[in-house]
Tab-separated table of C-alpha atoms in Angstrom:
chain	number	residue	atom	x	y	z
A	151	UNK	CA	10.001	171.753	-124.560
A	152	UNK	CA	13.418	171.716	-123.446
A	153	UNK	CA	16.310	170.069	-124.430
A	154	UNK	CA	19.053	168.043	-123.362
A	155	UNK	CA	22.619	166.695	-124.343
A	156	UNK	CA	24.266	164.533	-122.392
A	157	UNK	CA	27.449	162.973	-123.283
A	158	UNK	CA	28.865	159.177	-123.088
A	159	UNK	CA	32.252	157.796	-123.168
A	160	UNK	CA	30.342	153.987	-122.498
A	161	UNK	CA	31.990	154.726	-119.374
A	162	UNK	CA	30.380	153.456	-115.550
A	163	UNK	CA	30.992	157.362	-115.173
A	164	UNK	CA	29.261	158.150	-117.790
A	165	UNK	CA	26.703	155.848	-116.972
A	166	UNK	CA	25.244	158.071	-113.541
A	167	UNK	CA	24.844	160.578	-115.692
A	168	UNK	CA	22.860	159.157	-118.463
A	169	UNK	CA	20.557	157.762	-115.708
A	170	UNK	CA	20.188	161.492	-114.494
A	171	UNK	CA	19.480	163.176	-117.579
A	172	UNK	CA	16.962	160.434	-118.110
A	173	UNK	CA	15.226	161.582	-114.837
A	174	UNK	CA	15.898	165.177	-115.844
A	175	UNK	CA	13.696	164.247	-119.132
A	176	UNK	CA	11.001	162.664	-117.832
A	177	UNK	CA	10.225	165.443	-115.077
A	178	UNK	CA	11.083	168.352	-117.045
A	179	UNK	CA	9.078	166.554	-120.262
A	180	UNK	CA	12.454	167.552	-121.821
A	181	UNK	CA	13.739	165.844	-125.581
A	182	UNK	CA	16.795	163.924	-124.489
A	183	UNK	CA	19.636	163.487	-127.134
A	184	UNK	CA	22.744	161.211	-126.364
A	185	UNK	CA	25.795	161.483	-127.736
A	186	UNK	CA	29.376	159.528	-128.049
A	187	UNK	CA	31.965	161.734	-129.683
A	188	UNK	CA	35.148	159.292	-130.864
A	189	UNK	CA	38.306	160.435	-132.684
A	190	UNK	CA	39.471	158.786	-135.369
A	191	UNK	CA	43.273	158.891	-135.611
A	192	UNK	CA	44.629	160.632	-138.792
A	193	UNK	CA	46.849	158.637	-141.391
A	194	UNK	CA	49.131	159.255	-144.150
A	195	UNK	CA	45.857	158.221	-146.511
A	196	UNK	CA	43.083	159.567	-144.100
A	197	UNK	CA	42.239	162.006	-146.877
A	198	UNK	CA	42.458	160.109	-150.583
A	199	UNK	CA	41.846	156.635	-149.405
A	200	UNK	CA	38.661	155.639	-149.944
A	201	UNK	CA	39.750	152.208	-147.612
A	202	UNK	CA	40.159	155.345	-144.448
A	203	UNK	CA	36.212	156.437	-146.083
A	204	UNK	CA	35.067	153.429	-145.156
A	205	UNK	CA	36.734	152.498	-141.854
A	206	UNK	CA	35.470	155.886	-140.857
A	207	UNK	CA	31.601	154.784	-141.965
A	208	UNK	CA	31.882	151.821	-140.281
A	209	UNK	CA	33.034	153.139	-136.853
A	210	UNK	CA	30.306	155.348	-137.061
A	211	UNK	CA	27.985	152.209	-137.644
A	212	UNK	CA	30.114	150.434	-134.693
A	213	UNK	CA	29.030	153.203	-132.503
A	214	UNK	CA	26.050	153.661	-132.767
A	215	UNK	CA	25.497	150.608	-132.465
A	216	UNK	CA	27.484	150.625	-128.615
A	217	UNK	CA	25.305	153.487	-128.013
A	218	UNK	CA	21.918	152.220	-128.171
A	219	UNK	CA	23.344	148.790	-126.381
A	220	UNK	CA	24.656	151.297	-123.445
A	221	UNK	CA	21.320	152.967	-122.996
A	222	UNK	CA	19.434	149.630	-123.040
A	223	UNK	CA	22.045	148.294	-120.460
A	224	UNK	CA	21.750	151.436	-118.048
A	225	UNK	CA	18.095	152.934	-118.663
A	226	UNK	CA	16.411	149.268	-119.227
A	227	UNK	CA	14.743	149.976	-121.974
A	228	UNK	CA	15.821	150.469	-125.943
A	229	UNK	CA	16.445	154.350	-125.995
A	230	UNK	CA	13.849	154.312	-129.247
A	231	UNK	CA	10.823	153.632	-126.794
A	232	UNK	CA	12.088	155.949	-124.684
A	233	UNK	CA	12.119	158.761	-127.284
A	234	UNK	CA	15.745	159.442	-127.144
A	235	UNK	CA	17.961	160.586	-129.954
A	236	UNK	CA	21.608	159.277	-130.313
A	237	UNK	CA	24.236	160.954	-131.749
A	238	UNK	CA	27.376	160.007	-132.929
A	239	UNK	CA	29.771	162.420	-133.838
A	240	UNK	CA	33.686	162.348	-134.810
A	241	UNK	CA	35.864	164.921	-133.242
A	242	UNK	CA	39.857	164.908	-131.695
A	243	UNK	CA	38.493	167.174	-128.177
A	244	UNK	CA	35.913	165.542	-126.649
A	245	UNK	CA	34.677	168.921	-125.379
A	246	UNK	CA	34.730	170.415	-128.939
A	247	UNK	CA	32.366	167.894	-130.159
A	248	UNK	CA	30.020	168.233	-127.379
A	249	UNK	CA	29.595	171.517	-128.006
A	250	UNK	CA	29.556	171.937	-131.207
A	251	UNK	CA	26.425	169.484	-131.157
A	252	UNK	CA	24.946	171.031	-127.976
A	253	UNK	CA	24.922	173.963	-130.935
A	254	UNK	CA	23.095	172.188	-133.435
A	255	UNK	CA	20.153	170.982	-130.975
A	256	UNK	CA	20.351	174.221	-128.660
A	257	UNK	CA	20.637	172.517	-125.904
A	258	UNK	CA	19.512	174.004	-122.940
A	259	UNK	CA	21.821	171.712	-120.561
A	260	UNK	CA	24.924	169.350	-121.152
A	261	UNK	CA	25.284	166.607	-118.982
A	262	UNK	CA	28.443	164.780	-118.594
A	263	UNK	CA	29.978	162.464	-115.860
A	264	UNK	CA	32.947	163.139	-113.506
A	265	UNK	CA	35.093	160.965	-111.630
A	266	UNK	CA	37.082	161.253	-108.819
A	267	UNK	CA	39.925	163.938	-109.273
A	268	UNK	CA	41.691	166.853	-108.169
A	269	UNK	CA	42.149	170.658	-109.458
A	270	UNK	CA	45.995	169.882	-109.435
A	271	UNK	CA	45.286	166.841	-111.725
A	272	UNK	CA	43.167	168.571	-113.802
A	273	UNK	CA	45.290	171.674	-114.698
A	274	UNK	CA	47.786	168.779	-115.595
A	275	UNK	CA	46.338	166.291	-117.568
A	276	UNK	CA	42.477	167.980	-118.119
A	277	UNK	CA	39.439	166.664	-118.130
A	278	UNK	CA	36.356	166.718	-120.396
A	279	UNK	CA	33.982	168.584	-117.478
A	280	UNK	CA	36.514	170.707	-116.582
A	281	UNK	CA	37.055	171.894	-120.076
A	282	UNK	CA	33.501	172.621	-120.819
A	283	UNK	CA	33.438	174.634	-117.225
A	284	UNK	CA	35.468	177.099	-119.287
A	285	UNK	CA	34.140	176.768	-122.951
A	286	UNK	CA	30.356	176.101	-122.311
A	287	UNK	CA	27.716	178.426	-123.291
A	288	UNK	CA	25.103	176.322	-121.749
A	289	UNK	CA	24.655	175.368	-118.264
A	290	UNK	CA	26.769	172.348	-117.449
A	291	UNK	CA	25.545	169.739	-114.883
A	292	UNK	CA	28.554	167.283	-113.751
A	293	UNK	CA	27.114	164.200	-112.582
A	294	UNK	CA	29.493	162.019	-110.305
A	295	UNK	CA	30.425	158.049	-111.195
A	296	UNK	CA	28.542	157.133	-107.780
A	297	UNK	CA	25.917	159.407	-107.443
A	298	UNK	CA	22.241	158.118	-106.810
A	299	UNK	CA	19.854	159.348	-109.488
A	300	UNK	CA	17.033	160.299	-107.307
A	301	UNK	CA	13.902	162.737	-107.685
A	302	UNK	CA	15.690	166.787	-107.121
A	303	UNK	CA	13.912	167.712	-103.292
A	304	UNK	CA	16.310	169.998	-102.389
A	305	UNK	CA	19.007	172.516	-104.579
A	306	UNK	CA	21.997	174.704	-102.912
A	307	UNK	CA	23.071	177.733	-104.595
A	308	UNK	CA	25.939	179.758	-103.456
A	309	UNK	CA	25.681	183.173	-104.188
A	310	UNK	CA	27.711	185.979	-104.375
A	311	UNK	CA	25.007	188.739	-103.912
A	312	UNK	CA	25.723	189.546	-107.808
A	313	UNK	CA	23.170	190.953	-109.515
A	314	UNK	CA	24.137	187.914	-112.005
A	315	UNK	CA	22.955	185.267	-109.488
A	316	UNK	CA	19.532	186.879	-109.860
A	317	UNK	CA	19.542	185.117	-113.602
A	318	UNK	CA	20.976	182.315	-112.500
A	319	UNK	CA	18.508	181.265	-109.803
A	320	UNK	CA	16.062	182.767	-112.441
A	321	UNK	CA	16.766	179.405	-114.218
A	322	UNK	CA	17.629	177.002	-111.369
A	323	UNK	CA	13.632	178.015	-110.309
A	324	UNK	CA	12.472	176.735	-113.807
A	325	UNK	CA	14.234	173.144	-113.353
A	326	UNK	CA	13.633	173.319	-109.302
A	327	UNK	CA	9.344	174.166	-110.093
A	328	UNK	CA	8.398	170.627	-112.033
A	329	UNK	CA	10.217	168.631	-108.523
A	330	UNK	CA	8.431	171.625	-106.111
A	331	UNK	CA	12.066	171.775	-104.752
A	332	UNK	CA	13.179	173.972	-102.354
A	333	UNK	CA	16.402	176.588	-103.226
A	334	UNK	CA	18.410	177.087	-100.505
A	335	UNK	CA	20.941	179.944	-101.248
A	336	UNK	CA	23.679	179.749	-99.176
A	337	UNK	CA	26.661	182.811	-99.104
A	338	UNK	CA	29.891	182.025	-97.576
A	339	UNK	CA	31.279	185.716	-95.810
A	340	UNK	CA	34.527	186.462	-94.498
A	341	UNK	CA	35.931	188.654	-92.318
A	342	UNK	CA	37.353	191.022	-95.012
A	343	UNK	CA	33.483	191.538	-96.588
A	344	UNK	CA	31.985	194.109	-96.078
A	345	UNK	CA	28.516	194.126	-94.032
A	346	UNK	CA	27.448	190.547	-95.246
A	347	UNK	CA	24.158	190.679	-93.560
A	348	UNK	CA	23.744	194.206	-95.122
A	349	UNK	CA	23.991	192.846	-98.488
A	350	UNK	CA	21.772	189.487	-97.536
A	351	UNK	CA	19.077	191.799	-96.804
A	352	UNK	CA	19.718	193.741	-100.486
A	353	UNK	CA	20.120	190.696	-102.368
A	354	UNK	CA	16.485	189.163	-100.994
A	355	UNK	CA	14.922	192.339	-102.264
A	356	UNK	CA	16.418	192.655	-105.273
A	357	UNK	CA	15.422	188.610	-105.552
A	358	UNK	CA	11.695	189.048	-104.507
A	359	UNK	CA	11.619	191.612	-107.415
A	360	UNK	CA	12.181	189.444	-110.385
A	361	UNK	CA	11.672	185.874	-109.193
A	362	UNK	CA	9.052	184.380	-107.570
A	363	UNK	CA	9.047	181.023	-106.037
A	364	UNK	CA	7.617	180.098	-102.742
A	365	UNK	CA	10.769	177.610	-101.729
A	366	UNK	CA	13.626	179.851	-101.432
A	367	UNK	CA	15.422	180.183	-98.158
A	368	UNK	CA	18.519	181.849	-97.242
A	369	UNK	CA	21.675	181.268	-95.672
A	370	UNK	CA	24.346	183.431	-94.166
A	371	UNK	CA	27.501	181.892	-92.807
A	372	UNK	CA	30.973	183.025	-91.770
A	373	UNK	CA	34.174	181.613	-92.609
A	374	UNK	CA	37.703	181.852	-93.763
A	375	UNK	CA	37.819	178.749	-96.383
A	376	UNK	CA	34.667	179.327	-98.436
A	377	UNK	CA	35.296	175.957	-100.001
A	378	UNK	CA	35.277	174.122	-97.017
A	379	UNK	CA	32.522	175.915	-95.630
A	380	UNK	CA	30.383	175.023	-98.460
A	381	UNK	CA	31.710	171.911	-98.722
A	382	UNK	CA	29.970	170.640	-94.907
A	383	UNK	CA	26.989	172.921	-95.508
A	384	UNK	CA	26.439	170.559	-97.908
A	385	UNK	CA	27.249	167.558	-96.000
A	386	UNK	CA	24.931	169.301	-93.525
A	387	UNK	CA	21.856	170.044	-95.904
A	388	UNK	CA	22.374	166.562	-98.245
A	389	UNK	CA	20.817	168.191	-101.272
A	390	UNK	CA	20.430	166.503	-104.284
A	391	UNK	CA	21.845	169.072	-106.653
A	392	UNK	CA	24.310	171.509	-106.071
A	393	UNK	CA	23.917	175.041	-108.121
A	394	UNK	CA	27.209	177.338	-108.701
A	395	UNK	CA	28.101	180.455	-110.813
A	396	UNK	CA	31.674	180.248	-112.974
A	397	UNK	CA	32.548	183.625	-111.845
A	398	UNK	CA	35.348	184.919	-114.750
A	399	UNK	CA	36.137	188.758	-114.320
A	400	UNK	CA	37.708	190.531	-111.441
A	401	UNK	CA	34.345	192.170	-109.684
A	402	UNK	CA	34.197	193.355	-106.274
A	403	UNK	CA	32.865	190.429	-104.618
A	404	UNK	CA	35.259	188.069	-106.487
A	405	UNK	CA	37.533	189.065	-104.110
A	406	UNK	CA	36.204	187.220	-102.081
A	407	UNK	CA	34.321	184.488	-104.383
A	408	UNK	CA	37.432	183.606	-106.137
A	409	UNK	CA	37.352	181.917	-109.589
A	410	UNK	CA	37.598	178.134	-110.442
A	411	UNK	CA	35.194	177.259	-106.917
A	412	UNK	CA	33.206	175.581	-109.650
A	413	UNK	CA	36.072	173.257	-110.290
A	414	UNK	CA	37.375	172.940	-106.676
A	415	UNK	CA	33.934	171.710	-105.777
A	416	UNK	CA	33.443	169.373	-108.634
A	417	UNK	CA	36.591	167.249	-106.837
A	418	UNK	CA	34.862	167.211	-103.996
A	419	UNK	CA	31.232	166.782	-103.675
A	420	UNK	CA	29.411	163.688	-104.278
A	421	UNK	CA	26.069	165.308	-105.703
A	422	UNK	CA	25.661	166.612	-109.172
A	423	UNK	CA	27.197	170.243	-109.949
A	424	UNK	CA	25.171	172.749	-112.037
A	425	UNK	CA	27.779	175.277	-113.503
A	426	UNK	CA	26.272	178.129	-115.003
A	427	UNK	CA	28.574	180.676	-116.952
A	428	UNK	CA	28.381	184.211	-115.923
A	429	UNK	CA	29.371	185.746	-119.330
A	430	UNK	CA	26.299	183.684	-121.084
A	431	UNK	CA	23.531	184.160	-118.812
């Protein structure tokens, strides 16, 4: 059985991707934990008071409490009969405490709402999604405030003809299989690559090698702006899940699948985002 954290602020933001992970759970018969990670703010007393001990055991109470109310508003039913698991857990980085219970479970995805934003605004002021982009160990689906929770019928995956894609799409068939989805693997080549339909051709055999799924198409497609032209093969292809691989060291074909096109395309796209991490899978 798999397993799945997704995390809640008791934000509307947080609220598309509760619904999502719900549909994940049901599909994938996956066990569903939810969690709510709050900081509470240190004091002169905070540790020989046993008046902080108690304010901290009560917010604890207070939240779990708004938890289960927040499921039951957004899912319709009391997240008991449902067979989820709430969590509450007390930690000053939001992203810290995710993880650190996304460790206790092993989770085999986070799930966590984005809003709006821009990869300006995030270097600046950071974001919860954007810092688990960079921390995560597990694959990281970002689930925007207004996207519709439907039934996954179609997944893009831009690839980099890496030999680390292959493990990536490894696991996108696993959650694509349960919806019969089809994976369309789309890579964006410029004029300074080298013989893109070359390496298409390697990449497919290397792919047919170790995975086999009968709904995997390809996609070859020139352009300057990679982002861009991923962004309106998207528009083009409406999928209902984007798949993408954070991309950290300084390979041959990051030269031209730069780093951080995870986070450029999480401003942007209003579909949720799977991030794997390259160094974990």
């Amino acid at each position: 059985m798999r397993t799945i954290l997704v995390a809640t602020d008791f934000s509307e933001t947080s609220a598309s991707a509760l619904k999502f992970a719900n549909m994940l759970r049901q599909q994938l018969s996956a066990q569903l934990f939810v969690v709510h990670v709050f900081d509470m703010k240190p004091t002169f007393m905070s540790t020989v008071s046993i008046a902080y001990t108690r304010l901290e055991e009560a917010a604890f109470v207070e939240y779990r409490t708004k938890l289960s109310q927040f499921c039951t508003k957004h899912l319709g039913k009391e997240p008991e009969t449902l067979g989820l698991s709430l969590i509450v857990s007390e930690n000053s980085i939001p992203s810290s405490g995710i993880l650190e219970n996304a460790e206790k479970i092993n989770a085999d995805f986070i799930i966590v709402g984005t809003k709006g934003s821009t990869l300006l605004k995030d270097l600046f002021i950071g974001s919860t999604a954007t810092s688990l982009i960079d921390k995560s160990y597990v694959p990281l689906i970002m689930v925007p405030e207004k996207s519709e929770t439907t039934p996954l019928k179609k997944i893009v995956y831009a690839t980099a003809f890496e030999e680390s894609d292959i493990l990536a799409i490894r696991k996108l068939v696993a959650i694509a299989e349960p919806f019969n989805a089809s994976i369309r693997l789309v890579h964006i080549s410029t004029k300074k690559e080298y013989a893109g339909e070359d390496q298409m051709a390697w990449f497919k055999e290397m792919l047919e090698n170790k995975v086999t799924y009968p709904h995997l198409y390809f996609e070859l497609k020139f352009a300057e702006d990679i982002n861009s032209s991923l962004q309106s093969f998207i528009e083009d292809e409406n999928p209902s899940l984007l798949a993408m691989l954070e991309r950290e060291d300084h390979g041959i074909m990051n030269n031209f699948w730069p780093k951080d096109n995870v986070k450029q395309m999480k401003s942007v796209v209003s579909i949720p985002l799977l991030s794997f991490q390259k160094r974990n899978l």
